Structures are given as C-alpha cells and as structure tokens.
mmCIF file with all atom_site columns, C-alpha atoms in Angstrom:
data_model
loop_
_atom_site.group_PDB
_atom_site.id
_atom_site.type_symbol
_atom_site.label_atom_id
_atom_site.label_alt_id
_atom_site.label_comp_id
_atom_site.label_asym_id
_atom_site.label_entity_id
_atom_site.label_seq_id
_atom_site.pdbx_PDB_ins_code
_atom_site.Cartn_x
_atom_site.Cartn_y
_atom_site.Cartn_z
_atom_site.occupancy
_atom_site.B_iso_or_equiv
_atom_site.pdbx_formal_charge
_atom_site.auth_seq_id
_atom_site.auth_comp_id
_atom_site.auth_asym_id
_atom_site.auth_atom_id
_atom_site.pdbx_PDB_model_num
ATOM 1   C CA . UNK O 1 1   ? 26.846  -42.840 -24.529 1.00 63.00 ? 1426 UNK O CA 1
ATOM 2   C CA . UNK O 1 2   ? 26.626  -43.431 -28.201 1.00 83.00 ? 1427 UNK O CA 1
ATOM 3   C CA . UNK O 1 3   ? 26.692  -40.623 -30.757 1.00 83.00 ? 1428 UNK O CA 1
ATOM 4   C CA . UNK O 1 4   ? 23.256  -41.537 -32.105 1.00 81.00 ? 1429 UNK O CA 1
ATOM 5   C CA . UNK O 1 5   ? 21.686  -41.289 -28.648 1.00 79.00 ? 1430 UNK O CA 1
ATOM 6   C CA . UNK O 1 6   ? 23.342  -37.911 -28.034 1.00 78.00 ? 1431 UNK O CA 1
ATOM 7   C CA . UNK O 1 7   ? 22.138  -36.534 -31.386 1.00 77.00 ? 1432 UNK O CA 1
ATOM 8   C CA . UNK O 1 8   ? 18.610  -37.839 -30.769 1.00 78.00 ? 1433 UNK O CA 1
ATOM 9   C CA . UNK O 1 9   ? 18.550  -36.301 -27.272 1.00 82.00 ? 1434 UNK O CA 1
ATOM 10  C CA . UNK O 1 10  ? 19.769  -32.949 -28.587 1.00 81.00 ? 1435 UNK O CA 1
ATOM 11  C CA . UNK O 1 11  ? 17.228  -33.057 -31.405 1.00 83.00 ? 1436 UNK O CA 1
ATOM 12  C CA . UNK O 1 12  ? 14.434  -33.787 -28.920 1.00 82.00 ? 1437 UNK O CA 1
ATOM 13  C CA . UNK O 1 13  ? 15.527  -30.931 -26.656 1.00 83.00 ? 1438 UNK O CA 1
ATOM 14  C CA . UNK O 1 14  ? 15.712  -28.509 -29.583 1.00 81.00 ? 1439 UNK O CA 1
ATOM 15  C CA . UNK O 1 15  ? 12.273  -29.624 -30.773 1.00 82.00 ? 1440 UNK O CA 1
ATOM 16  C CA . UNK O 1 16  ? 10.814  -29.162 -27.283 1.00 84.00 ? 1441 UNK O CA 1
ATOM 17  C CA . UNK O 1 17  ? 12.296  -25.654 -26.954 1.00 81.00 ? 1442 UNK O CA 1
ATOM 18  C CA . UNK O 1 18  ? 11.000  -24.822 -30.427 1.00 83.00 ? 1443 UNK O CA 1
ATOM 19  C CA . UNK O 1 19  ? 7.477   -25.933 -29.485 1.00 82.00 ? 1444 UNK O CA 1
ATOM 20  C CA . UNK O 1 20  ? 7.583   -23.870 -26.275 1.00 84.00 ? 1445 UNK O CA 1
ATOM 21  C CA . UNK O 1 21  ? 8.791   -20.766 -28.116 1.00 86.00 ? 1446 UNK O CA 1
ATOM 22  C CA . UNK O 1 22  ? 6.200   -21.072 -30.895 1.00 85.00 ? 1447 UNK O CA 1
ATOM 23  C CA . UNK O 1 23  ? 3.392   -21.682 -28.362 1.00 87.00 ? 1448 UNK O CA 1
ATOM 24  C CA . UNK O 1 24  ? 4.426   -18.623 -26.391 1.00 86.00 ? 1449 UNK O CA 1
ATOM 25  C CA . UNK O 1 25  ? 4.597   -16.556 -29.581 1.00 83.00 ? 1450 UNK O CA 1
ATOM 26  C CA . UNK O 1 26  ? 1.162   -17.738 -30.716 1.00 85.00 ? 1451 UNK O CA 1
ATOM 27  C CA . UNK O 1 27  ? -0.291  -16.875 -27.315 1.00 87.00 ? 1452 UNK O CA 1
ATOM 28  C CA . UNK O 1 28  ? 1.214   -13.387 -27.410 1.00 87.00 ? 1453 UNK O CA 1
ATOM 29  C CA . UNK O 1 29  ? -0.069  -12.883 -30.946 1.00 87.00 ? 1454 UNK O CA 1
ATOM 30  C CA . UNK O 1 30  ? -3.587  -13.918 -29.926 1.00 84.00 ? 1455 UNK O CA 1
ATOM 31  C CA . UNK O 1 31  ? -3.521  -11.517 -26.953 1.00 84.00 ? 1456 UNK O CA 1
ATOM 32  C CA . UNK O 1 32  ? -2.275  -8.657  -29.123 1.00 84.00 ? 1457 UNK O CA 1
ATOM 33  C CA . UNK O 1 33  ? -4.926  -9.369  -31.762 1.00 82.00 ? 1458 UNK O CA 1
ATOM 34  C CA . UNK O 1 34  ? -7.671  -9.322  -29.123 1.00 77.00 ? 1459 UNK O CA 1
ATOM 35  C CA . UNK O 1 35  ? -6.359  -6.059  -27.679 1.00 75.00 ? 1460 UNK O CA 1
ATOM 36  C CA . UNK O 1 36  ? -6.224  -4.429  -31.106 1.00 75.00 ? 1461 UNK O CA 1
ATOM 37  C CA . UNK O 1 37  ? -9.769  -5.617  -31.795 1.00 74.00 ? 1462 UNK O CA 1
ATOM 38  C CA . UNK O 1 38  ? -10.984 -3.956  -28.602 1.00 67.00 ? 1463 UNK O CA 1
ATOM 39  C CA . UNK O 1 39  ? -9.226  -0.709  -29.488 1.00 68.00 ? 1464 UNK O CA 1
ATOM 40  C CA . UNK O 1 40  ? -10.590 -0.631  -33.019 1.00 70.00 ? 1465 UNK O CA 1
ATOM 41  C CA . UNK O 1 41  ? -14.268 -1.235  -32.197 1.00 66.00 ? 1466 UNK O CA 1
ATOM 42  C CA . UNK O 1 42  ? -14.894 2.324   -31.065 1.00 64.00 ? 1467 UNK O CA 1
ATOM 43  C CA . UNK O 1 43  ? -12.751 3.767   -33.840 1.00 70.00 ? 1468 UNK O CA 1
ATOM 44  C CA . UNK O 1 44  ? -14.600 1.852   -36.592 1.00 75.00 ? 1469 UNK O CA 1
ATOM 45  C CA . UNK O 1 45  ? -18.017 2.920   -35.362 1.00 73.00 ? 1470 UNK O CA 1
ATOM 46  C CA . UNK O 1 46  ? -17.064 6.449   -34.344 1.00 77.00 ? 1471 UNK O CA 1
ATOM 47  C CA . UNK O 1 47  ? -17.543 8.301   -37.646 1.00 83.00 ? 1472 UNK O CA 1
ATOM 48  C CA . UNK O 1 48  ? -20.953 6.879   -38.636 1.00 89.00 ? 1473 UNK O CA 1
ATOM 49  C CA . UNK O 1 49  ? -22.210 7.408   -35.083 1.00 87.00 ? 1474 UNK O CA 1
ATOM 50  C CA . UNK O 1 50  ? -20.866 10.976  -35.010 1.00 88.00 ? 1475 UNK O CA 1
ATOM 51  C CA . UNK O 1 51  ? -22.576 11.807  -38.320 1.00 92.00 ? 1476 UNK O CA 1
ATOM 52  C CA . UNK O 1 52  ? -25.851 10.318  -37.131 1.00 94.00 ? 1477 UNK O CA 1
ATOM 53  C CA . UNK O 1 53  ? -25.609 12.215  -33.828 1.00 93.00 ? 1478 UNK O CA 1
ATOM 54  C CA . UNK O 1 54  ? -24.831 15.445  -35.695 1.00 94.00 ? 1479 UNK O CA 1
ATOM 55  C CA . UNK O 1 55  ? -27.831 14.950  -37.993 1.00 95.00 ? 1480 UNK O CA 1
ATOM 56  C CA . UNK O 1 56  ? -30.104 14.277  -35.022 1.00 95.00 ? 1481 UNK O CA 1
ATOM 57  C CA . UNK O 1 57  ? -28.745 17.272  -33.130 1.00 94.00 ? 1482 UNK O CA 1
ATOM 58  C CA . UNK O 1 58  ? -29.314 19.463  -36.186 1.00 95.00 ? 1483 UNK O CA 1
ATOM 59  C CA . UNK O 1 59  ? -32.885 18.247  -36.532 1.00 95.00 ? 1484 UNK O CA 1
ATOM 60  C CA . UNK O 1 60  ? -33.605 18.808  -32.834 1.00 93.00 ? 1485 UNK O CA 1
ATOM 61  C CA . UNK O 1 61  ? -32.112 22.308  -33.092 1.00 94.00 ? 1486 UNK O CA 1
ATOM 62  C CA . UNK O 1 62  ? -34.320 23.043  -36.104 1.00 93.00 ? 1487 UNK O CA 1
ATOM 63  C CA . UNK O 1 63  ? -37.402 21.736  -34.284 1.00 93.00 ? 1488 UNK O CA 1
ATOM 64  C CA . UNK O 1 64  ? -36.769 23.728  -31.114 1.00 91.00 ? 1489 UNK O CA 1
ATOM 65  C CA . UNK O 1 65  ? -35.114 26.954  -32.297 1.00 93.00 ? 1490 UNK O CA 1
ATOM 66  C CA . UNK O 1 66  ? -36.132 27.233  -35.931 1.00 92.00 ? 1491 UNK O CA 1
ATOM 67  C CA . UNK O 1 67  ? -39.746 26.040  -35.556 1.00 91.00 ? 1492 UNK O CA 1
ATOM 68  C CA . UNK O 1 68  ? -39.280 23.263  -38.110 1.00 92.00 ? 1493 UNK O CA 1
ATOM 69  C CA . UNK O 1 69  ? -42.477 21.454  -37.166 1.00 90.00 ? 1494 UNK O CA 1
ATOM 70  C CA . UNK O 1 70  ? -44.512 24.633  -37.221 1.00 90.00 ? 1495 UNK O CA 1
ATOM 71  C CA . UNK O 1 71  ? -43.288 25.529  -40.710 1.00 90.00 ? 1496 UNK O CA 1
ATOM 72  C CA . UNK O 1 72  ? -43.336 22.069  -42.262 1.00 91.00 ? 1497 UNK O CA 1
ATOM 73  C CA . UNK O 1 73  ? -45.861 20.083  -40.282 1.00 89.00 ? 1498 UNK O CA 1
ATOM 74  C CA . UNK O 1 74  ? -48.456 22.359  -38.724 1.00 90.00 ? 1499 UNK O CA 1
ATOM 75  C CA . UNK O 1 75  ? -48.631 25.008  -41.469 1.00 91.00 ? 1500 UNK O CA 1
ATOM 76  C CA . UNK O 1 76  ? -47.296 23.031  -44.399 1.00 89.00 ? 1501 UNK O CA 1
ATOM 77  C CA . UNK O 1 77  ? -48.876 21.210  -47.284 1.00 93.00 ? 1502 UNK O CA 1
ATOM 78  C CA . UNK O 1 78  ? -49.482 17.463  -47.212 1.00 93.00 ? 1503 UNK O CA 1
ATOM 79  C CA . UNK O 1 79  ? -46.157 16.963  -48.996 1.00 94.00 ? 1504 UNK O CA 1
ATOM 80  C CA . UNK O 1 80  ? -44.298 19.089  -46.417 1.00 92.00 ? 1505 UNK O CA 1
ATOM 81  C CA . UNK O 1 81  ? -45.973 17.223  -43.555 1.00 92.00 ? 1506 UNK O CA 1
ATOM 82  C CA . UNK O 1 82  ? -44.896 13.912  -45.057 1.00 93.00 ? 1507 UNK O CA 1
ATOM 83  C CA . UNK O 1 83  ? -41.357 15.251  -45.470 1.00 93.00 ? 1508 UNK O CA 1
ATOM 84  C CA . UNK O 1 84  ? -41.249 16.510  -41.878 1.00 93.00 ? 1509 UNK O CA 1
ATOM 85  C CA . UNK O 1 85  ? -42.444 13.180  -40.486 1.00 93.00 ? 1510 UNK O CA 1
ATOM 86  C CA . UNK O 1 86  ? -40.364 10.884  -42.672 1.00 95.00 ? 1511 UNK O CA 1
ATOM 87  C CA . UNK O 1 87  ? -37.122 12.823  -42.534 1.00 95.00 ? 1512 UNK O CA 1
ATOM 88  C CA . UNK O 1 88  ? -37.345 13.303  -38.764 1.00 95.00 ? 1513 UNK O CA 1
ATOM 89  C CA . UNK O 1 89  ? -38.049 9.608   -38.248 1.00 95.00 ? 1514 UNK O CA 1
ATOM 90  C CA . UNK O 1 90  ? -35.208 8.752   -40.620 1.00 96.00 ? 1515 UNK O CA 1
ATOM 91  C CA . UNK O 1 91  ? -32.709 10.901  -38.698 1.00 96.00 ? 1516 UNK O CA 1
ATOM 92  C CA . UNK O 1 92  ? -33.803 9.385   -35.381 1.00 95.00 ? 1517 UNK O CA 1
ATOM 93  C CA . UNK O 1 93  ? -33.722 5.835   -36.771 1.00 95.00 ? 1518 UNK O CA 1
ATOM 94  C CA . UNK O 1 94  ? -30.270 6.409   -38.264 1.00 95.00 ? 1519 UNK O CA 1
ATOM 95  C CA . UNK O 1 95  ? -28.924 7.491   -34.871 1.00 94.00 ? 1520 UNK O CA 1
ATOM 96  C CA . UNK O 1 96  ? -30.596 4.645   -32.990 1.00 93.00 ? 1521 UNK O CA 1
ATOM 97  C CA . UNK O 1 97  ? -29.344 2.149   -35.583 1.00 93.00 ? 1522 UNK O CA 1
ATOM 98  C CA . UNK O 1 98  ? -25.742 3.318   -35.216 1.00 91.00 ? 1523 UNK O CA 1
ATOM 99  C CA . UNK O 1 99  ? -26.019 3.144   -31.428 1.00 88.00 ? 1524 UNK O CA 1
ATOM 100 C CA . UNK O 1 100 ? -27.422 -0.379  -31.665 1.00 87.00 ? 1525 UNK O CA 1
ATOM 101 C CA . UNK O 1 101 ? -24.581 -1.470  -33.967 1.00 86.00 ? 1526 UNK O CA 1
ATOM 102 C CA . UNK O 1 102 ? -22.060 -0.139  -31.487 1.00 80.00 ? 1527 UNK O CA 1
ATOM 103 C CA . UNK O 1 103 ? -23.903 -1.640  -28.507 1.00 79.00 ? 1528 UNK O CA 1
ATOM 104 C CA . UNK O 1 104 ? -23.978 -5.102  -30.088 1.00 79.00 ? 1529 UNK O CA 1
ATOM 105 C CA . UNK O 1 105 ? -20.320 -4.877  -31.002 1.00 74.00 ? 1530 UNK O CA 1
ATOM 106 C CA . UNK O 1 106 ? -19.127 -3.830  -27.529 1.00 71.00 ? 1531 UNK O CA 1
ATOM 107 C CA . UNK O 1 107 ? -21.525 -6.087  -25.635 1.00 65.00 ? 1532 UNK O CA 1
ATOM 108 C CA . UNK O 1 108 ? -18.974 -8.877  -25.343 1.00 60.00 ? 1533 UNK O CA 1
ATOM 109 C CA . UNK O 1 109 ? -15.827 -6.792  -25.182 1.00 58.00 ? 1534 UNK O CA 1
ATOM 110 C CA . UNK O 1 110 ? -14.057 -5.912  -21.989 1.00 56.00 ? 1535 UNK O CA 1
ATOM 111 C CA . UNK O 1 111 ? -13.567 -2.156  -22.155 1.00 56.00 ? 1536 UNK O CA 1
ATOM 112 C CA . UNK O 1 112 ? -11.028 -2.445  -19.370 1.00 56.00 ? 1537 UNK O CA 1
ATOM 113 C CA . UNK O 1 113 ? -9.751  0.793   -17.920 1.00 56.00 ? 1538 UNK O CA 1
ATOM 114 C CA . UNK O 1 114 ? -10.230 2.784   -21.100 1.00 68.00 ? 1539 UNK O CA 1
ATOM 115 C CA . UNK O 1 115 ? -11.747 5.927   -19.633 1.00 76.00 ? 1540 UNK O CA 1
ATOM 116 C CA . UNK O 1 116 ? -12.813 7.355   -22.996 1.00 70.00 ? 1541 UNK O CA 1
ATOM 117 C CA . UNK O 1 117 ? -14.713 4.215   -24.003 1.00 70.00 ? 1542 UNK O CA 1
ATOM 118 C CA . UNK O 1 118 ? -16.455 4.048   -20.643 1.00 75.00 ? 1543 UNK O CA 1
ATOM 119 C CA . UNK O 1 119 ? -17.384 7.740   -20.914 1.00 80.00 ? 1544 UNK O CA 1
ATOM 120 C CA . UNK O 1 120 ? -18.891 7.219   -24.380 1.00 77.00 ? 1545 UNK O CA 1
ATOM 121 C CA . UNK O 1 121 ? -20.913 4.238   -23.189 1.00 77.00 ? 1546 UNK O CA 1
ATOM 122 C CA . UNK O 1 122 ? -22.090 6.315   -20.219 1.00 83.00 ? 1547 UNK O CA 1
ATOM 123 C CA . UNK O 1 123 ? -23.280 9.093   -22.521 1.00 84.00 ? 1548 UNK O CA 1
ATOM 124 C CA . UNK O 1 124 ? -25.081 6.613   -24.761 1.00 82.00 ? 1549 UNK O CA 1
ATOM 125 C CA . UNK O 1 125 ? -26.839 5.163   -21.713 1.00 85.00 ? 1550 UNK O CA 1
ATOM 126 C CA . UNK O 1 126 ? -27.891 8.660   -20.598 1.00 89.00 ? 1551 UNK O CA 1
ATOM 127 C CA . UNK O 1 127 ? -29.370 9.381   -24.037 1.00 87.00 ? 1552 UNK O CA 1
ATOM 128 C CA . UNK O 1 128 ? -31.150 6.032   -23.981 1.00 85.00 ? 1553 UNK O CA 1
ATOM 129 C CA . UNK O 1 129 ? -32.625 6.819   -20.566 1.00 87.00 ? 1554 UNK O CA 1
ATOM 130 C CA . UNK O 1 130 ? -33.898 10.192  -21.792 1.00 85.00 ? 1555 UNK O CA 1
ATOM 131 C CA . UNK O 1 131 ? -35.508 8.600   -24.855 1.00 83.00 ? 1556 UNK O CA 1
ATOM 132 C CA . UNK O 1 132 ? -37.110 5.901   -22.701 1.00 85.00 ? 1557 UNK O CA 1
ATOM 133 C CA . UNK O 1 133 ? -38.427 8.288   -20.044 1.00 84.00 ? 1558 UNK O CA 1
ATOM 134 C CA . UNK O 1 134 ? -42.036 9.385   -20.339 1.00 77.00 ? 1559 UNK O CA 1
ATOM 135 C CA . UNK O 1 135 ? -41.739 12.317  -17.915 1.00 72.00 ? 1560 UNK O CA 1
ATOM 136 C CA . UNK O 1 136 ? -41.996 14.783  -20.796 1.00 58.00 ? 1561 UNK O CA 1
ATOM 137 C CA . UNK O 1 137 ? -45.219 13.242  -22.064 1.00 56.00 ? 1562 UNK O CA 1
ATOM 138 C CA . UNK O 1 138 ? -46.655 13.354  -18.512 1.00 55.00 ? 1563 UNK O CA 1
ATOM 139 C CA . UNK O 1 139 ? -45.895 17.081  -18.303 1.00 56.00 ? 1564 UNK O CA 1
ATOM 140 C CA . UNK O 1 140 ? -47.572 17.682  -21.669 1.00 53.00 ? 1565 UNK O CA 1
ATOM 141 C CA . UNK O 1 141 ? -50.593 15.535  -20.844 1.00 51.00 ? 1566 UNK O CA 1
ATOM 142 C CA . UNK O 1 142 ? -51.526 15.912  -17.173 1.00 50.00 ? 1567 UNK O CA 1
ATOM 143 C CA . UNK O 1 143 ? -54.050 13.092  -17.459 1.00 50.00 ? 1568 UNK O CA 1
ATOM 144 C CA . UNK O 1 144 ? -51.248 10.559  -18.097 1.00 45.00 ? 1569 UNK O CA 1
#
C-alpha cells in the first residue's frame, strides 16, 4: 500500500469521526436548548402572572369584604362609578391577558413530568372554569 493511499484513508477516517462527533454534539445542544426553553417558560411568565393574580385577588377581597362596589359604585359619584368599573375591568383584563400569554406559550410545549407546571396549569383551568360557569348568575336570577 502506498503512503499516499494510507494518508488519504486516515484523513477520510478522521474526517468521518469528526463529522459524527460534531453531529452528536449539535444534537445534544439542540436537546438541551429545547429543555431549557421548556423550563424557562413558566419562570419568565411567573412574576407578571403573580402580580396580576394578586391585584385581582385584592380587588375581589375589597369587593366582598370591604364593600368596594357599595362605596364606589352604588353610593358614589359618577366619577367614582367610572373608577370602580374601569379599574375592576382593568384588573380582570390584566389577569386574563397574562393567563392567555402563558397559555399560548405553553400550548406547544411538552410539560413532561414536571409536577409543578402541571399543577399550575390545573389551577388556571379551574379558574377558567369558574369564570365560564353561569351557575352564580342562575342563583342570582332565578328566571335564568
């Protein structure tokens, strides 16, 4: 066997091994990037959603326990009624908007066995079901 043929064969083998190693590394990098993306989705949306949920919870507490609507809407001036309506709608819309952003982001992600993520999605679905249920309006208006 000539020296040139041996060198060419060794070069080809080294090139083939190099391609296999770089392909394997690129595949691992893509898998790790996808996994990190899945982990970060909840973390990136957590704080805005928590603030919106806190604001909504505060407003609901004020409506139920502090008689917010009685003070600002029923017995208030036109300006206070407008404030009560607009600010309450704003707080609700802010929460629903943050939930929708999260829902769209996780729609195509596999949450896998991440118990915390699945629990959060379960809670969001429960809240959605409560907001979509008209049982409360039926109890307030027997004719419905």
